[in-house]
Tab-separated table of C-alpha atoms in Angstrom:
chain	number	residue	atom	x	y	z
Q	14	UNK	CA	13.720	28.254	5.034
Q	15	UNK	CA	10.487	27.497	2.822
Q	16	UNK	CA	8.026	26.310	5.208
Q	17	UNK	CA	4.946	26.432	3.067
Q	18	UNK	CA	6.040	24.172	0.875
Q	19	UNK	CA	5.772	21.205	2.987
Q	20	UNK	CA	8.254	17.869	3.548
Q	21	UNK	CA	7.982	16.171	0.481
Q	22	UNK	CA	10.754	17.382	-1.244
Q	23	UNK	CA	10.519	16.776	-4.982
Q	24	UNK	CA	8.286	13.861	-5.214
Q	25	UNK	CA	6.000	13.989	-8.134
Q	26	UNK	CA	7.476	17.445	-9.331
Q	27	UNK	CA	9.553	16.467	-12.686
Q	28	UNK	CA	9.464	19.808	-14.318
Q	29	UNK	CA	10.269	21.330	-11.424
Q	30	UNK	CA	13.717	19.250	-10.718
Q	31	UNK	CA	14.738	19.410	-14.356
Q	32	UNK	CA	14.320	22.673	-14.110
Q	33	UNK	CA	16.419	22.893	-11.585
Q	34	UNK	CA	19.562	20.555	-12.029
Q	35	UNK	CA	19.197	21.375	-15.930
Q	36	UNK	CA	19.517	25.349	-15.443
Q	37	UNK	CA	21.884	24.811	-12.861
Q	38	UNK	CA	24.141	23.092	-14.265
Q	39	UNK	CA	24.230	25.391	-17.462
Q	40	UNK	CA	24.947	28.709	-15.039
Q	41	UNK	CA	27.974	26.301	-13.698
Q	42	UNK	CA	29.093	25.352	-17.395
Q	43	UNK	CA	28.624	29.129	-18.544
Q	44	UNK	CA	30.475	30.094	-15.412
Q	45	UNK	CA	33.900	28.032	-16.382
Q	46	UNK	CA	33.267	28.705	-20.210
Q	47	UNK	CA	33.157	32.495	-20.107
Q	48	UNK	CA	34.491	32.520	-23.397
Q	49	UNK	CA	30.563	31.378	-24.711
Q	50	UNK	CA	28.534	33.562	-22.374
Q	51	UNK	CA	28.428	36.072	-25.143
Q	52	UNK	CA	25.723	33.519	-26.897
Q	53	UNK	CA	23.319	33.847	-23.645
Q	54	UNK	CA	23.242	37.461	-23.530
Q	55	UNK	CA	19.622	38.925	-23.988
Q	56	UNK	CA	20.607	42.210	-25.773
Q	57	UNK	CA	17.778	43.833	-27.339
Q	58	UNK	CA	19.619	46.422	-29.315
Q	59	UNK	CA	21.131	43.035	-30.946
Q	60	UNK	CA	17.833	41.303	-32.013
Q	61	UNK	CA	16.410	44.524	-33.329
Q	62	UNK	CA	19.335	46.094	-35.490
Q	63	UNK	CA	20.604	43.037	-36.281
Q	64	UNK	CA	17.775	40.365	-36.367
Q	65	UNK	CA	20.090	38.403	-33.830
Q	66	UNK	CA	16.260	36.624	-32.894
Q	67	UNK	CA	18.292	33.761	-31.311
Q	68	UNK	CA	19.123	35.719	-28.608
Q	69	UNK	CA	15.275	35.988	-27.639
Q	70	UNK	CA	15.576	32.255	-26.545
Q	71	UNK	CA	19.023	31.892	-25.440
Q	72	UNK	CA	19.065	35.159	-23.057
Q	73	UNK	CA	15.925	33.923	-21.686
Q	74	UNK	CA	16.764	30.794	-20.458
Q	75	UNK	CA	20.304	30.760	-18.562
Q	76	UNK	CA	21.166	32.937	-16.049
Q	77	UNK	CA	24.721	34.451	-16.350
Q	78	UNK	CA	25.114	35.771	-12.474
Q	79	UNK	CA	25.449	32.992	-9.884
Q	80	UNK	CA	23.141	34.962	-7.320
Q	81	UNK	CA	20.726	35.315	-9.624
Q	82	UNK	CA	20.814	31.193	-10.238
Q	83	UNK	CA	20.582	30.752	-6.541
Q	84	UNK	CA	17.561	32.914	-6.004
Q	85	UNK	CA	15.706	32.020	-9.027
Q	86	UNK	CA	16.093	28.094	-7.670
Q	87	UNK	CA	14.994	28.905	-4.539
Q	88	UNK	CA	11.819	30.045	-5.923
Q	89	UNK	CA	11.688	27.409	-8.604
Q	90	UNK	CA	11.724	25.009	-5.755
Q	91	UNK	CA	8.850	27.165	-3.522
Q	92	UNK	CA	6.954	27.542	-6.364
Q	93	UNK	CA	7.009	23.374	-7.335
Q	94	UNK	CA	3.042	23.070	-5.051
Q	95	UNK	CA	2.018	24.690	-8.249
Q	96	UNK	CA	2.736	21.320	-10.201
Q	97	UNK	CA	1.695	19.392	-7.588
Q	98	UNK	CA	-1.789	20.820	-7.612
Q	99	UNK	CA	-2.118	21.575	-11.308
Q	100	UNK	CA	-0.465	19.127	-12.752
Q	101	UNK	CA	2.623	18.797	-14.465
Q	102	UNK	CA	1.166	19.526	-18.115
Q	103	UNK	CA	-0.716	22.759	-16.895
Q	104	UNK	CA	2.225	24.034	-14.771
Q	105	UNK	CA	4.376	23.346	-18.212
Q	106	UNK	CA	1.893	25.532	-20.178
Q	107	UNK	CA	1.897	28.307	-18.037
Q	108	UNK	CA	5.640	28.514	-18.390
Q	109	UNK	CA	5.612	28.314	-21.381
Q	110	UNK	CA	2.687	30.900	-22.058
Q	111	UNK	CA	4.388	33.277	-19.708
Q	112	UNK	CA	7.616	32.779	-21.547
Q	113	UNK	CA	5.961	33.901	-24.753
Q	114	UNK	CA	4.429	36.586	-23.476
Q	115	UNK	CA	7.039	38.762	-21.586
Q	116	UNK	CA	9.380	38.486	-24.528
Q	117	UNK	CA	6.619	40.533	-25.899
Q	118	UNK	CA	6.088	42.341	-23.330
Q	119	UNK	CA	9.854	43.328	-22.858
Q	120	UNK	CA	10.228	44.709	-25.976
Q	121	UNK	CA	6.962	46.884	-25.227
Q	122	UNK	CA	8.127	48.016	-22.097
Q	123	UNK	CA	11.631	49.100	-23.456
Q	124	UNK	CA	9.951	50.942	-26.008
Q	125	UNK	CA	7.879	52.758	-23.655
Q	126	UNK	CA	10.859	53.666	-21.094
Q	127	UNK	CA	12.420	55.085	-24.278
Q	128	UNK	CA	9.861	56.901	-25.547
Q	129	UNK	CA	8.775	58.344	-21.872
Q	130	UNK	CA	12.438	59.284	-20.748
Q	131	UNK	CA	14.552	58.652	-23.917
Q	132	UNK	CA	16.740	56.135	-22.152
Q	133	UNK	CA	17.557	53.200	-24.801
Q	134	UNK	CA	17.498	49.922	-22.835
Q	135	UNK	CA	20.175	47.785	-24.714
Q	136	UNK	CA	20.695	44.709	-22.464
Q	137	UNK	CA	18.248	43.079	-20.094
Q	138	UNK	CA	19.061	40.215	-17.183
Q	139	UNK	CA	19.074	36.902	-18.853
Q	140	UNK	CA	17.706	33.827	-17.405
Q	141	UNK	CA	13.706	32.424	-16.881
Q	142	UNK	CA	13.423	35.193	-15.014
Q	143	UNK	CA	9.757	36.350	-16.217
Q	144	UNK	CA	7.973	33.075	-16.096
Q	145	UNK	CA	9.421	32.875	-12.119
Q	146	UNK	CA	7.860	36.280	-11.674
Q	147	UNK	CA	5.012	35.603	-13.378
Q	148	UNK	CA	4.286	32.457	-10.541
Q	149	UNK	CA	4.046	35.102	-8.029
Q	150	UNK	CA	0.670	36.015	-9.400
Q	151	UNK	CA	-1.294	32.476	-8.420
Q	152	UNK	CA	1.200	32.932	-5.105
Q	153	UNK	CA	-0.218	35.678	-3.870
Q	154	UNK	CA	-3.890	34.911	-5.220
Q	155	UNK	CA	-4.543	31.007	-3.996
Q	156	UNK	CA	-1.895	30.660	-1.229
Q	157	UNK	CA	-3.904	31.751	1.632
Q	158	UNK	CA	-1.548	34.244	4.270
Q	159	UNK	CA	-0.997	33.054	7.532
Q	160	UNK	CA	0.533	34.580	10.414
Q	161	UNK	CA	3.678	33.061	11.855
Q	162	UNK	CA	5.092	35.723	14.569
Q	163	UNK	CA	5.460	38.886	15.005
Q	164	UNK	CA	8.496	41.622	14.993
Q	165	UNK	CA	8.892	43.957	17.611
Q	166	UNK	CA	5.232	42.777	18.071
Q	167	UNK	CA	4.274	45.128	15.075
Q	168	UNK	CA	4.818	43.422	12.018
Q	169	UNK	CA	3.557	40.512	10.909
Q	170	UNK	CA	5.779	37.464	9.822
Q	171	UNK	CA	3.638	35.140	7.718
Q	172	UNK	CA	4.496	31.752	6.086
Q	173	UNK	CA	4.994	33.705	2.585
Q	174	UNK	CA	7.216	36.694	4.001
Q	175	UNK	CA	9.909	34.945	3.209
Q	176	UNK	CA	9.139	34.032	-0.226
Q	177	UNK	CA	8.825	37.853	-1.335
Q	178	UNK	CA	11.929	38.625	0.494
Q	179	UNK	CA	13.719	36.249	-1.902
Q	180	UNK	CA	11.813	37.909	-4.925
Q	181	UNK	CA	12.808	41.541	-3.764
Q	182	UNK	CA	16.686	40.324	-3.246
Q	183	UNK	CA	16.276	39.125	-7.294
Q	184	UNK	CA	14.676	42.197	-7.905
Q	185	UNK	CA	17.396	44.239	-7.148
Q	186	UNK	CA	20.425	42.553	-8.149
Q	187	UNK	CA	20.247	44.141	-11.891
Q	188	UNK	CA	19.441	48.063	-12.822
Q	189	UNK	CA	16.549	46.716	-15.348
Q	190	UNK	CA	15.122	43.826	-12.999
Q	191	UNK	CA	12.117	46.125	-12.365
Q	192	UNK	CA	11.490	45.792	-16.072
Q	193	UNK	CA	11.586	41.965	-16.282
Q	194	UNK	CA	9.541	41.684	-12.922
Q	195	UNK	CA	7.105	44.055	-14.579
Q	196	UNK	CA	6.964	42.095	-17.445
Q	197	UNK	CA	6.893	38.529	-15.490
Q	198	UNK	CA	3.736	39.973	-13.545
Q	199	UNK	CA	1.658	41.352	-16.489
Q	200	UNK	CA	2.218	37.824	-18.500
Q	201	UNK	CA	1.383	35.897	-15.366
Q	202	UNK	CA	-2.140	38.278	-14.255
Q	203	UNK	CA	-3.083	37.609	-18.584
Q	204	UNK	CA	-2.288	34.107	-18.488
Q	205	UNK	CA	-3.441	32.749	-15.209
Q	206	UNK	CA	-6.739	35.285	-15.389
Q	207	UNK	CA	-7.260	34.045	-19.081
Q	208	UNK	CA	-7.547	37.242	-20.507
Q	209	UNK	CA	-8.990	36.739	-24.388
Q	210	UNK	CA	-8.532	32.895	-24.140
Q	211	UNK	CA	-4.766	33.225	-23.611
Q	212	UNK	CA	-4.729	29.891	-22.152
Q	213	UNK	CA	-6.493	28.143	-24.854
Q	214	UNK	CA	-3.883	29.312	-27.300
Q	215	UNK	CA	-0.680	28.899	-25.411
Q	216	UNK	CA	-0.565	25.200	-24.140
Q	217	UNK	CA	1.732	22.346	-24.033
Q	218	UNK	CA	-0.213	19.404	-26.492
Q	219	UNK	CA	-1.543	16.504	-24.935
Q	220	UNK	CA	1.034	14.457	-27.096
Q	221	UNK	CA	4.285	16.541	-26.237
Q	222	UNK	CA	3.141	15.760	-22.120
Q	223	UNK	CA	2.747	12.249	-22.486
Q	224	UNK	CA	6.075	12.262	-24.724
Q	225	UNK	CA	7.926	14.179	-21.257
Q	226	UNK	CA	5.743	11.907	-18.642
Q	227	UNK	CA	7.861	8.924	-20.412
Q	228	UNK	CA	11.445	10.819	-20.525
Q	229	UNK	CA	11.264	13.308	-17.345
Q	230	UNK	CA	9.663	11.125	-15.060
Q	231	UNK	CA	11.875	8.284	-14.794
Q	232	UNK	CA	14.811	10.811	-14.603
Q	233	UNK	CA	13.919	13.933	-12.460
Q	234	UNK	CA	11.425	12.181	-10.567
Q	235	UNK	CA	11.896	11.884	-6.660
Q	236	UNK	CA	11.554	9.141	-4.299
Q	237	UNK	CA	8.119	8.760	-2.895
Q	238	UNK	CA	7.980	8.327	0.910
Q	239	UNK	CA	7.056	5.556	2.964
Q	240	UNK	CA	6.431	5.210	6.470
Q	241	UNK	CA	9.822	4.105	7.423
Q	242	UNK	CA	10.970	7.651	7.123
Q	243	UNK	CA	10.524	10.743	7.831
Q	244	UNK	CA	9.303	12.147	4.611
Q	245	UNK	CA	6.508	9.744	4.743
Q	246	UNK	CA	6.136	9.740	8.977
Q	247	UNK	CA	1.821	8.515	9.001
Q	248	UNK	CA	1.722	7.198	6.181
Q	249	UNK	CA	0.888	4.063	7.649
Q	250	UNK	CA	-1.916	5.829	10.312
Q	251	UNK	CA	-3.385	7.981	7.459
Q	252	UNK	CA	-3.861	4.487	5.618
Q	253	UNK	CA	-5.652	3.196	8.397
Q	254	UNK	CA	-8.169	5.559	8.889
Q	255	UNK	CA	-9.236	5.725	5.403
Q	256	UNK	CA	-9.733	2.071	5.525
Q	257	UNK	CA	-11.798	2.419	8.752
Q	258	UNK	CA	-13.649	5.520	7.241
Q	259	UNK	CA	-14.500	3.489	4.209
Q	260	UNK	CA	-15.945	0.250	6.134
Q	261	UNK	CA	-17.957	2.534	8.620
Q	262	UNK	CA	-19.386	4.732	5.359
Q	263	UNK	CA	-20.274	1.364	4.074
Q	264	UNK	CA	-22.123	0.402	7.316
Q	265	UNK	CA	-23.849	3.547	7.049
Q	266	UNK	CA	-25.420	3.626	3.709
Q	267	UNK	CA	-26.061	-0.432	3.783
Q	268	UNK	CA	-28.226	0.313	6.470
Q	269	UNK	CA	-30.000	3.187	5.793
Q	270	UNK	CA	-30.868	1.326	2.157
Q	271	UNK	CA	-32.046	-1.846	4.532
Q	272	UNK	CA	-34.029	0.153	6.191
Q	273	UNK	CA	-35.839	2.389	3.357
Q	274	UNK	CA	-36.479	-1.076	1.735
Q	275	UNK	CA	-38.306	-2.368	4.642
Q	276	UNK	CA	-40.508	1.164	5.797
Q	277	UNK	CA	-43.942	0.584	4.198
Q	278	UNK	CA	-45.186	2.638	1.515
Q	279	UNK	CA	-48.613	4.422	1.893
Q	280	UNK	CA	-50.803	2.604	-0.698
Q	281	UNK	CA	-53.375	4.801	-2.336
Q	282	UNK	CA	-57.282	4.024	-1.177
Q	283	UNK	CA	-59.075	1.852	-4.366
Q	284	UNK	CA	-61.313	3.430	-6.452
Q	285	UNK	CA	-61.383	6.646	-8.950
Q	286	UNK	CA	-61.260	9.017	-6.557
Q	287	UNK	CA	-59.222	9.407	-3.002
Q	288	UNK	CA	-61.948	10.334	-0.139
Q	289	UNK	CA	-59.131	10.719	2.766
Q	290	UNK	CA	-58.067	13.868	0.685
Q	291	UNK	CA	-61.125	15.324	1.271
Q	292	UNK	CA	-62.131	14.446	4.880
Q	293	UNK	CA	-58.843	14.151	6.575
Q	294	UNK	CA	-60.462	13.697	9.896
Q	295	UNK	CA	-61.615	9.713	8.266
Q	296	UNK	CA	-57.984	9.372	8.266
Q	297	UNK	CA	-57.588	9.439	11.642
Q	298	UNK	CA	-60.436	6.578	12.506
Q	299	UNK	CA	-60.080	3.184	13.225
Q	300	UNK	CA	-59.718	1.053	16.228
Q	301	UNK	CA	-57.585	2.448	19.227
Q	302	UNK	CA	-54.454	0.095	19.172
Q	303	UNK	CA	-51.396	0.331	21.227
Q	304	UNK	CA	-48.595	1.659	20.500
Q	305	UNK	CA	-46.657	-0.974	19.208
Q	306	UNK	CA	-42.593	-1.087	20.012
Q	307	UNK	CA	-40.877	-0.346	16.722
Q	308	UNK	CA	-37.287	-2.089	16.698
Q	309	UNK	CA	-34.791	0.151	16.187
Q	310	UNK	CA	-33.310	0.625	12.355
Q	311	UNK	CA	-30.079	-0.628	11.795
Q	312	UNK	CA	-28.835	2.678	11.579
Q	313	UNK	CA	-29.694	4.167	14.996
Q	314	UNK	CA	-26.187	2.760	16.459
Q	315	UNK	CA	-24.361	3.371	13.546
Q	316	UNK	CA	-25.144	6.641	13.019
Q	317	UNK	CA	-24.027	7.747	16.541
Q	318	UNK	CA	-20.887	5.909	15.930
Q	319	UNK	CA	-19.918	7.465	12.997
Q	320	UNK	CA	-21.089	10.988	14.134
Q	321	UNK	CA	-18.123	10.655	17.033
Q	322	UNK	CA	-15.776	8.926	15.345
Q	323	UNK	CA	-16.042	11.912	12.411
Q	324	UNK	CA	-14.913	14.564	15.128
Q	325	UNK	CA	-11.924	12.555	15.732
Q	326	UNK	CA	-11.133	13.148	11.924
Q	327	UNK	CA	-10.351	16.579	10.194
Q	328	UNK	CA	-12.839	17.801	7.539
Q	329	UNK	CA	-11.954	17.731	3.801
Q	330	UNK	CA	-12.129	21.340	3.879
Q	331	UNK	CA	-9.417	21.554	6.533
Q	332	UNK	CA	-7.162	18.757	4.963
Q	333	UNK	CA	-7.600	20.367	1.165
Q	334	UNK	CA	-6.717	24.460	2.881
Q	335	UNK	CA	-4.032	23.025	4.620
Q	336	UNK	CA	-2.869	21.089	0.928
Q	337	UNK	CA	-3.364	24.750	-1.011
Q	338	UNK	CA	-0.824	25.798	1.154
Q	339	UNK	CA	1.750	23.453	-0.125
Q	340	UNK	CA	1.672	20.874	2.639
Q	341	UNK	CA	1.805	17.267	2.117
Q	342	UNK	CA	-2.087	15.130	2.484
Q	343	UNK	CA	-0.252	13.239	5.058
Q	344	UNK	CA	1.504	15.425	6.526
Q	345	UNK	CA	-2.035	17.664	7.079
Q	346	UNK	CA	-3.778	14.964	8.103
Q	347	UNK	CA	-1.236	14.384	11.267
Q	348	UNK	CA	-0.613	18.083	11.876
Q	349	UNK	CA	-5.060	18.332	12.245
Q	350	UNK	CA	-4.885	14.867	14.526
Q	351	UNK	CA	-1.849	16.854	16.568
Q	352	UNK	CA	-3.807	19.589	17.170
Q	353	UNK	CA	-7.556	18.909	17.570
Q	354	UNK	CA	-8.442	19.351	13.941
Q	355	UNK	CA	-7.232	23.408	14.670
Q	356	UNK	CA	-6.543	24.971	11.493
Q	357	UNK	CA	-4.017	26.887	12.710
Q	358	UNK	CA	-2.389	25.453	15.235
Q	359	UNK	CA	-2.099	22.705	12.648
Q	360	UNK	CA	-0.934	25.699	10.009
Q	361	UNK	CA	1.974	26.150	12.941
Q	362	UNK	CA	2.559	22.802	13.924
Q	363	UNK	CA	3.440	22.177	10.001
Q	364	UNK	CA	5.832	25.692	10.058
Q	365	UNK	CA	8.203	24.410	12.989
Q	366	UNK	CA	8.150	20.906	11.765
């Protein structure tokens, strides 16, 4: 269903699969326990009257309704190329800024629907509901938007149609979702645009990482691929022409340092001052010599070489657009060779692969 998100499933995403089995399997537990749902509620008339200010962690962090589990993992799982290209630490802290910032936010925009058309919002959706919202912003901002097919040859399908599709089915599955998707987008525009040095105050410590690296990592961390299957399908090719990239780059500059080592220098004439800089015609005087035959630099073969050998290879700009998207190095690096180094034929290859 997610197609931008490339084949590698949940290699090198921790946070992303303990987010997933842990929250998960709490909706499951809540959902044969009914009897302590009550504690996951996110009632707002309870944490203002009375100072219940538990309930501004526990209702945000558990989702009661089964569809909205499903949904919310689906883009927890879409939304994992975020860790992959950030980082697992910087991913963290932008959850966790978010987090901290709609639950301000929420209370702000209750007050305002109250005091603009005295309607008292009591009880909002529970579940991480704001910092998922709030990954829609670097979505839509880095991911670029490419076309797919077309509809009646009208509209456009593109590889993140789907993606808001799943977002608009959360956002309607709860009469204050608007609220909470309002929220989720302003902390996620503040946060990921840095707005008064947000991210320099809300961050996971360098400590705190390291201490998860050690405990998340060798439990929610998946299998890398090899070359043996499918996952990992030119691995083994991709290998290769690194290796033959990095001898013939070696070639390259060894030769064009022999030969600026052995290309004379023009020595300066002796004496206090230079006369050729006055009479330039003297420096043209001297015997008539032939020509003599230079022997070629090192170089001259090399650098024909290389030059063909390069358009057999896709530029980094192509390999690191098609990796933006969400698509595996490898697996860009085969869908280019596939298709001619073409962008987006590559782009499609990826999509029906």
């Amino acid at each position: 269903m997610f197609t931008t998100t490339g084949s590698r499933g949940l290699y090198k995403v921790p946070l992303s699969k303990g987010l997933l089995l842990v929250l998960s399997g709490l909706t499951v537990m809540l959902t044969l326990l009914p009897q302590y749902q009550g504690l996951f509620t996110y009632n707002l008339q309870a944490i203002t009257t009375q100072q219940q200010v538990w309930r501004w962690a526990c209702g945000r962090l558990v989702c009661l309704d089964l569809k909205d589990t499903l949904c919310s993992s689906l883009l927890i799982y879409n939304f994992r190329i975020f860790e992959r290209r950030f980082g697992t630490r910087k991913f963290a802290s932008f959850l966790w800024g978010t987090w901290l910032l709609s639950a301000l936010t929420d209370f702000l925009l209750a007050q305002a629907v109250y005091f603009l058309f005295d309607h008292e919002v009591e009880e909002l959706p529970t579940g991480l509901l704001s910092p998922i919202f709030s990954l829609f912003v670097p979505f839509y901002l880095s991911i670029p938007r490419v076309p797919v097919t077309q509809v009646l040859g009208y509209f456009s399908i593109t590889n993140k149609t789907l993606v808001y599709i799943v977002g608009l089915q959360l956002l309607t599955s709860h009469p204050f979702m608007w609220l909470i998707t309002l929220s989720g987008l302003i902390s996620g525009g503040l946060y990921y645009g840095n707005v008064l040095w947000l991210q320099r105050v809300f961050f996971v410590p360098v400590w705190l990482a390291k201490m998860g690296r050690c405990v998340l990592e060798p439990l929610f961390s998946g299998p890398e691929p090899t070359s043996e299957s499918p996952l990992g399908m030119g691995a083994t090719l991709d290998i290769q022409r690194q290796q033959r990239m990095d001898l013939l780059d070696q070639q390259l500059l060894l030769a064009e340092y022999n030969q600026a080592r052995r290309s004379p220098r023009p020595q300066p004439q002796a004496g206090v001052l230079d006369w050729r800089r006055f009479f330039p015609s003297l420096r043209r005087r001297g015997p008539i010599r032939a020509p003599a035959q230079q022997a070629p630099p090192e170089g001259l073969f090399i650098k024909p070489l290389v030059h063909d050998l390069l358009l057999l290879f896709p530029s980094l700009s192509q390999v690191a657009r098609l990796v933006e998207m969400g698509f595996s190095r490898i697996d860009a690096l085969e869908a280019l060779g596939a298709s001619n180094n073409d962008i987006n034929m590559a782009t499609n290859y990826l999509l029906q692969h």
